[in-house]
XYZ file of C-alpha atoms in Angstrom:
313
model
C -24.598 -19.844 -13.221
C -22.241 -22.306 -11.456
C -21.262 -22.256 -7.823
C -18.531 -19.792 -6.844
C -15.104 -21.517 -6.743
C -13.248 -21.794 -3.414
C -9.884 -20.615 -4.745
C -10.520 -16.859 -4.367
C -7.964 -15.552 -1.856
C -9.933 -13.215 0.394
C -7.031 -13.150 2.863
C -5.439 -10.629 0.503
C -6.802 -7.349 -0.922
C -8.854 -7.619 -4.094
C -6.641 -5.249 -6.069
C -2.948 -5.427 -6.944
C -1.066 -3.840 -4.046
C 2.071 -3.260 -6.120
C 0.315 -0.343 -7.870
C -0.794 2.978 -6.379
C -4.287 2.616 -7.854
C -4.652 -0.859 -6.363
C -3.594 0.309 -2.907
C -5.851 3.362 -3.124
C -8.912 1.305 -4.126
C -8.263 -1.141 -1.291
C -7.868 1.473 1.434
C -10.745 3.662 0.288
C -12.969 0.581 0.301
C -11.928 -0.503 3.815
C -12.304 3.009 5.230
C -15.565 3.830 3.394
C -17.581 5.860 5.979
C -20.839 4.562 4.493
C -20.126 1.251 6.236
C -20.933 3.009 9.515
C -24.572 3.119 8.398
C -24.885 -0.650 7.992
C -27.157 -2.412 10.444
C -26.065 -5.144 12.820
C -27.896 -7.702 10.691
C -25.994 -6.598 7.570
C -22.661 -6.839 9.403
C -23.499 -10.317 10.704
C -24.566 -11.421 7.226
C -21.200 -10.291 5.830
C -19.340 -12.060 8.633
C -21.235 -15.304 7.959
C -20.443 -15.125 4.248
C -16.718 -14.599 4.918
C -16.407 -17.222 7.658
C -18.385 -19.782 5.650
C -16.269 -19.201 2.558
C -13.044 -19.581 4.564
C -14.449 -22.849 5.923
C -15.146 -24.068 2.383
C -18.883 -23.385 2.375
C -20.248 -21.184 -0.411
C -23.484 -19.316 0.279
C -25.988 -20.375 -2.437
C -26.223 -17.848 -5.270
C -23.196 -15.871 -4.034
C -21.311 -13.946 -6.728
C -17.653 -12.918 -6.620
C -18.567 -9.229 -6.286
C -20.851 -10.035 -3.343
C -18.066 -12.063 -1.716
C -15.598 -9.197 -1.983
C -18.198 -6.735 -0.741
C -18.823 -8.943 2.296
C -15.073 -9.262 2.879
C -14.579 -5.490 2.951
C -17.626 -4.912 5.159
C -16.242 -7.567 7.509
C -12.773 -5.974 7.517
C -14.237 -2.543 8.262
C -16.147 -3.615 11.380
C -14.514 -6.716 12.918
C -11.106 -7.226 14.540
C -8.898 -9.304 12.197
C -7.475 -11.502 14.984
C -10.237 -11.848 17.566
C -13.197 -11.574 15.175
C -15.056 -9.403 17.677
C -17.176 -6.496 16.479
C -15.300 -3.224 17.024
C -17.047 -0.330 18.772
C -18.447 2.092 16.186
C -15.928 4.951 16.466
C -13.011 2.524 16.633
C -13.752 0.944 13.262
C -11.697 1.465 10.119
C -14.748 3.053 8.488
C -14.841 5.745 11.209
C -11.221 6.854 10.811
C -11.703 9.544 8.178
C -14.786 11.350 9.609
C -13.543 11.146 13.212
C -9.958 12.169 12.482
C -10.856 15.006 10.151
C -13.321 16.437 12.699
C -11.061 16.163 15.751
C -7.884 17.255 13.956
C -9.688 20.157 12.303
C -10.930 21.356 15.693
C -7.474 21.002 17.271
C -6.002 23.136 14.498
C -8.801 25.697 14.743
C -9.108 26.123 18.507
C -5.428 26.263 19.450
C -5.259 29.797 20.842
C -7.121 29.486 24.175
C -5.934 27.182 26.978
C -9.390 25.682 27.777
C -10.014 24.711 24.147
C -6.483 23.307 23.816
C -7.034 21.092 26.862
C -10.520 20.042 25.722
C -9.591 19.007 22.181
C -6.388 17.253 23.259
C -8.503 15.294 25.743
C -11.056 14.443 23.042
C -8.278 13.349 20.698
C -6.600 11.104 23.260
C -9.939 9.610 24.297
C -10.586 8.748 20.655
C -7.031 7.410 20.237
C -7.422 5.194 23.297
C -10.553 3.627 21.786
C -8.869 3.182 18.396
C -5.655 1.738 19.868
C -7.550 -0.779 21.969
C -10.073 -1.680 19.261
C -7.354 -2.200 16.637
C -4.664 -3.753 18.803
C -2.674 -6.555 17.223
C -3.323 -10.144 18.287
C -5.782 -11.464 20.812
C -3.853 -10.726 24.012
C -6.136 -9.332 26.742
C -5.418 -5.972 28.383
C -6.470 -5.082 31.912
C -8.532 -2.073 32.981
C -5.494 -0.813 34.907
C -3.297 -0.948 31.818
C -5.970 0.849 29.808
C -6.254 3.560 32.448
C -2.489 4.043 32.716
C -2.104 4.396 28.951
C -5.045 6.786 28.668
C -4.009 9.076 31.551
C -0.334 9.092 30.509
C -1.064 9.934 26.872
C -3.603 12.623 27.748
C -1.237 14.203 30.271
C 1.651 14.085 27.807
C -0.403 15.638 25.001
C -1.830 18.427 27.158
C 1.553 19.198 28.768
C 3.260 19.316 25.370
C 0.537 21.511 23.863
C 0.454 23.988 26.767
C 4.244 24.076 27.091
C 4.809 24.788 23.411
C 1.912 27.230 23.371
C 3.626 29.335 26.020
C 6.963 29.127 24.191
C 5.472 30.296 20.888
C 3.623 33.341 22.254
C 6.231 35.726 20.891
C 6.843 33.864 17.638
C 4.974 34.337 14.330
C 1.356 33.073 14.489
C 2.085 30.376 11.925
C 4.476 28.652 14.353
C 1.745 28.384 16.963
C -0.461 26.520 14.506
C 1.955 23.571 14.584
C 1.663 23.067 18.357
C -1.220 20.534 17.999
C 0.948 18.380 15.724
C 3.776 18.285 18.281
C 1.305 17.333 21.005
C -0.178 14.547 18.889
C 3.287 13.179 18.042
C 4.303 13.156 21.719
C 1.069 11.446 22.758
C 1.460 8.722 20.115
C 4.891 7.856 21.509
C 3.269 7.350 24.932
C -0.196 6.019 24.149
C 0.484 3.241 21.662
C 3.275 1.348 23.513
C 1.377 1.587 26.816
C -1.954 0.582 25.329
C -0.324 -2.435 23.683
C 2.123 -3.393 26.445
C 0.522 -6.829 26.757
C 1.717 -7.634 23.237
C 5.292 -6.873 24.307
C 4.941 -9.446 27.078
C 3.253 -12.371 25.280
C 3.836 -11.534 21.599
C 1.453 -11.386 18.643
C 0.400 -14.121 16.197
C 2.556 -14.641 13.119
C 1.272 -16.509 10.075
C 2.416 -17.892 6.751
C 1.195 -16.549 3.407
C -1.972 -18.634 3.640
C -2.895 -17.112 6.995
C -2.080 -20.240 9.020
C -0.949 -19.285 12.529
C 2.625 -20.410 13.276
C 3.090 -19.037 16.789
C 3.475 -15.833 18.823
C 6.397 -13.415 18.586
C 7.513 -10.561 20.857
C 9.992 -9.463 18.168
C 7.131 -8.996 15.705
C 5.182 -7.083 18.371
C 8.106 -4.676 18.934
C 8.528 -4.107 15.197
C 4.788 -3.681 14.689
C 4.344 -1.174 17.517
C 7.353 0.848 16.326
C 5.903 0.896 12.783
C 2.516 2.048 14.072
C 4.041 4.892 16.136
C 6.076 6.139 13.172
C 3.203 5.742 10.703
C 0.766 7.534 13.039
C 3.147 10.501 13.258
C 3.754 10.459 9.491
C 0.012 10.168 8.897
C -0.508 13.336 10.908
C 1.991 15.368 8.873
C -0.189 16.037 5.779
C -3.332 16.617 7.850
C -1.673 18.790 10.511
C 1.093 20.541 8.559
C -0.538 21.539 5.261
C -3.863 23.023 6.511
C -2.173 25.446 8.986
C -0.139 27.007 6.173
C -3.230 27.350 3.968
C -5.412 28.704 6.791
C -2.751 31.202 7.876
C -2.883 32.643 4.378
C -6.674 32.493 4.009
C -7.390 34.164 7.344
C -5.589 37.269 6.090
C -8.057 37.581 3.210
C -11.144 39.759 3.433
C -13.392 36.803 2.622
C -12.648 34.987 5.894
C -12.341 38.196 7.890
C -15.971 38.933 7.006
C -17.010 35.314 7.621
C -14.937 34.028 10.588
C -17.491 31.278 11.226
C -16.242 29.538 8.074
C -12.840 28.913 9.670
C -13.708 25.704 11.531
C -15.592 23.885 8.715
C -12.956 24.952 6.194
C -10.196 23.623 8.450
C -12.029 20.309 8.901
C -12.491 20.017 5.133
C -8.808 20.649 4.474
C -7.825 18.010 7.026
C -10.162 15.498 5.394
C -8.648 16.224 1.984
C -5.094 15.758 3.300
C -5.824 12.767 5.528
C -4.108 9.559 4.404
C -4.914 6.071 5.652
C -2.963 3.261 7.275
C -2.867 -0.454 6.625
C -2.735 -3.471 8.911
C -0.556 -6.227 7.517
C 3.237 -6.303 7.841
C 5.987 -8.906 7.587
C 9.179 -9.949 9.354
C 12.014 -12.261 8.305
C 12.107 -15.553 10.187
C 15.742 -14.906 11.166
C 14.588 -11.959 13.312
C 12.169 -14.032 15.375
C 12.843 -15.609 18.777
C 15.083 -18.735 18.594
C 12.333 -21.044 19.884
C 9.775 -19.821 17.350
C 12.390 -19.840 14.584
C 13.193 -23.491 15.326
C 9.487 -24.366 15.467
C 8.819 -22.788 12.075
C 11.903 -24.415 10.544
C 10.725 -27.801 11.818
C 7.235 -27.287 10.365
C 8.346 -25.866 7.028
C 12.044 -25.075 6.340
C 11.123 -23.177 3.161
C 9.363 -20.346 5.068
C 11.637 -17.290 5.082
C 9.121 -14.532 5.857
C 6.096 -14.537 8.190
C 3.243 -12.057 8.445
C 1.429 -10.359 11.289
C -1.266 -7.810 11.981
C 0.606 -4.766 13.250
C -2.581 -2.986 14.269
C -3.842 0.403 13.182
């Protein structure tokens, strides 16, 4: 068997992203919860394989399947811009189990004020870790900025949840089940821009198709953060809008009336089934960048019309 060629583009997903099946295979591989069980040594081995290959060094005996496996393990545990290992619950591979558990509990325990406050706090604590761990670029963020974003988002989510809860007391029970979704949407509008405010000040890296860094752009940061806020809210719609309708119907059946303890695990399972996933990479036309960066890119390569950036999770 010959040595693995160096022309495999591991900057891009393995499967064709113009097809639904290709996108699904890519995202299910990146978010595979089994990657959470990998040891530190296995993660480091995958990182070494990927970094060596990008540097033009092929690990002896490496096959193409092993290269792609290492690439997806690397993507699931390390920040794409800084290369630092992400804290366990902030990793891509933790998104499905963490989100389905927390969202399921928010949708289940929405009737009592203490449980509403507790699960909104848990959700915003998790979101703060995810937003920081998967921020775009390598711009540092201070402890004060982290604290401001965390407290503001938690306060906004709890205030929205409790306010809407009081307003829906005299409405049909089904309406009250959608209060957690409204709280999550409000918190996303607060948490993400605050947590990533540093990017709005210094910009985020933009690259060409080959992944070569061309500069930093505030315009790309604004577009990326807006896309993340909208996609986070849209992501929550299937997981937080479909299960309440199903559970409202099921809880009227004798089966669940005799087994009320099944409510929480059933809700969590429904959320997991409905939970979609997000992706990192996005693009922006060079004409929408800052004049200085636009001139710099035009000087380097006038043929570049579109640049790419990591918008974050």
